[in-house]
Amino acid sequence: MNYPLKTTTKSGNPGDPINILILGSHQTIKRYFSKAGWKIRDPITDKTSVTKR
């Protein structure tokens, strides 16, 4: 299989390298993240990526 090596922004620009790849349905991943105490991140938007000072 050919998996991506980097994330891609909405505008198509290359982003950060991918460190891990998790395969599964959204429901399955959400269930296992919850069991591990992890949360699925909020989508990256101008609001979520701005640091308040």
Rosetta silent file (secondary structure, phi, psi, omega in degrees, C-alpha in Angstrom):
SEQUENCE: MNYPLKTTTKSGNPGDPINILILGSHQTIKRYFSKAGWKIRDPITDKTSVTKR
SCORE:     score description
SCORE:     0.000 S_00000001
   1 L     0.000  152.597 -178.646    0.000    0.000    0.000 S_00000001
   2 L  -112.534  101.653 -177.696    1.077    3.548   -0.646 S_00000001
   3 L   -99.456  151.441  179.234    0.458    5.774    2.407 S_00000001
   4 L   -67.849  148.970  178.482    1.123    9.536    2.608 S_00000001
   5 L   -97.471  -17.571 -178.754    4.332   10.663    4.327 S_00000001
   6 E  -136.453  157.540  170.721    3.059   14.161    5.223 S_00000001
   7 E   -75.927  166.101  178.414   -0.191   15.854    6.117 S_00000001
   8 E  -131.830  136.040  178.359   -1.681   18.258    3.603 S_00000001
   9 L   -74.001  167.932  178.371   -3.345   21.599    4.320 S_00000001
  10 L   -58.751  -29.780 -179.622   -6.786   22.480    2.949 S_00000001
  11 L   -84.716    1.251  176.278   -5.033   24.531    0.268 S_00000001
  12 L    92.353    2.180  178.433   -2.976   21.484   -0.778 S_00000001
  13 L   -78.432  146.986  178.219    0.346   22.566    0.734 S_00000001
  14 E   -66.368  144.311 -179.907    2.492   19.919    2.471 S_00000001
  15 E  -116.726 -142.406 -177.703    2.292   19.911    6.259 S_00000001
  16 E   -72.142  152.702  173.288    3.886   17.966    9.094 S_00000001
  17 E   -64.660  148.360  177.336    5.371   14.491    8.656 S_00000001
  18 L   -89.678  123.251 -179.034    3.086   11.651    9.693 S_00000001
  19 L   -88.480  -34.884  177.665    4.561    9.744   12.646 S_00000001
  20 L  -139.552  159.375  177.086    1.889    7.057   12.892 S_00000001
  21 L  -132.139  124.689 -179.109   -1.007    5.909   10.769 S_00000001
  22 L  -110.248  122.070  179.131   -4.123    4.433   12.356 S_00000001
  23 L  -104.118  131.599  178.263   -6.400    2.386   10.130 S_00000001
  24 L   159.758  168.588  178.218   -9.997    1.778   11.148 S_00000001
  25 L   -70.676  157.900  178.635  -13.429    3.295   11.027 S_00000001
  26 H   -56.699  -41.865 -178.738  -13.976    6.613   12.797 S_00000001
  27 H   -63.046  -44.037 -179.799  -16.250    4.842   15.305 S_00000001
  28 H   -65.591  -46.575  179.784  -13.641    2.162   16.110 S_00000001
  29 H   -61.684  -43.835  179.722  -10.806    4.679   16.481 S_00000001
  30 H   -60.423  -41.132 -179.686  -12.971    6.923   18.672 S_00000001
  31 H   -63.394  -46.977 -178.710  -13.847    3.946   20.916 S_00000001
  32 H   -70.975  -35.971  174.591  -10.202    2.906   21.395 S_00000001
  33 H   -60.566  -44.415 -179.506   -9.033    6.502   21.899 S_00000001
  34 H   -61.443  -43.845  178.333  -11.686    6.891   24.589 S_00000001
  35 H   -61.068  -32.641 -178.908  -10.574    3.673   26.326 S_00000001
  36 H   -86.092   -4.325 -178.236   -6.992    4.994   26.332 S_00000001
  37 L    82.717   13.551  179.445   -8.097    8.385   27.709 S_00000001
  38 L   -93.996  159.782  176.930   -7.251   10.150   24.424 S_00000001
  39 L  -124.543  146.264  174.991   -9.440   12.659   22.598 S_00000001
  40 L   -77.064  130.958 -174.660   -9.843   13.261   18.899 S_00000001
  41 L   -65.013  156.834  172.143   -8.509   16.719   18.139 S_00000001
  42 L   -72.890  151.444  175.849  -10.635   19.607   16.995 S_00000001
  43 L   -58.593  146.304  178.795  -10.304   20.463   13.306 S_00000001
  44 L   -78.893  119.044  177.721   -7.518   22.978   12.665 S_00000001
  45 L  -134.310  176.227  175.330   -9.073   26.372   11.947 S_00000001
  46 H   -58.695  -37.746 -177.875   -8.019   29.977   12.459 S_00000001
  47 H   -69.393  -40.514 -176.165   -9.825   29.868   15.805 S_00000001
  48 H   -83.687  -14.746 -176.521   -8.179   26.639   17.077 S_00000001
  49 H  -104.444   -0.488 -179.945   -4.666   27.476   15.872 S_00000001
  50 L   -90.126  132.120  178.060   -4.325   31.010   17.261 S_00000001
  51 L   -92.630  128.825  177.434   -2.402   31.369   20.510 S_00000001
  52 L   -84.312  139.888  178.033   -3.810   33.894   22.977 S_00000001
  53 L  -119.462    0.000    0.000   -1.290   36.089   24.752 S_00000001
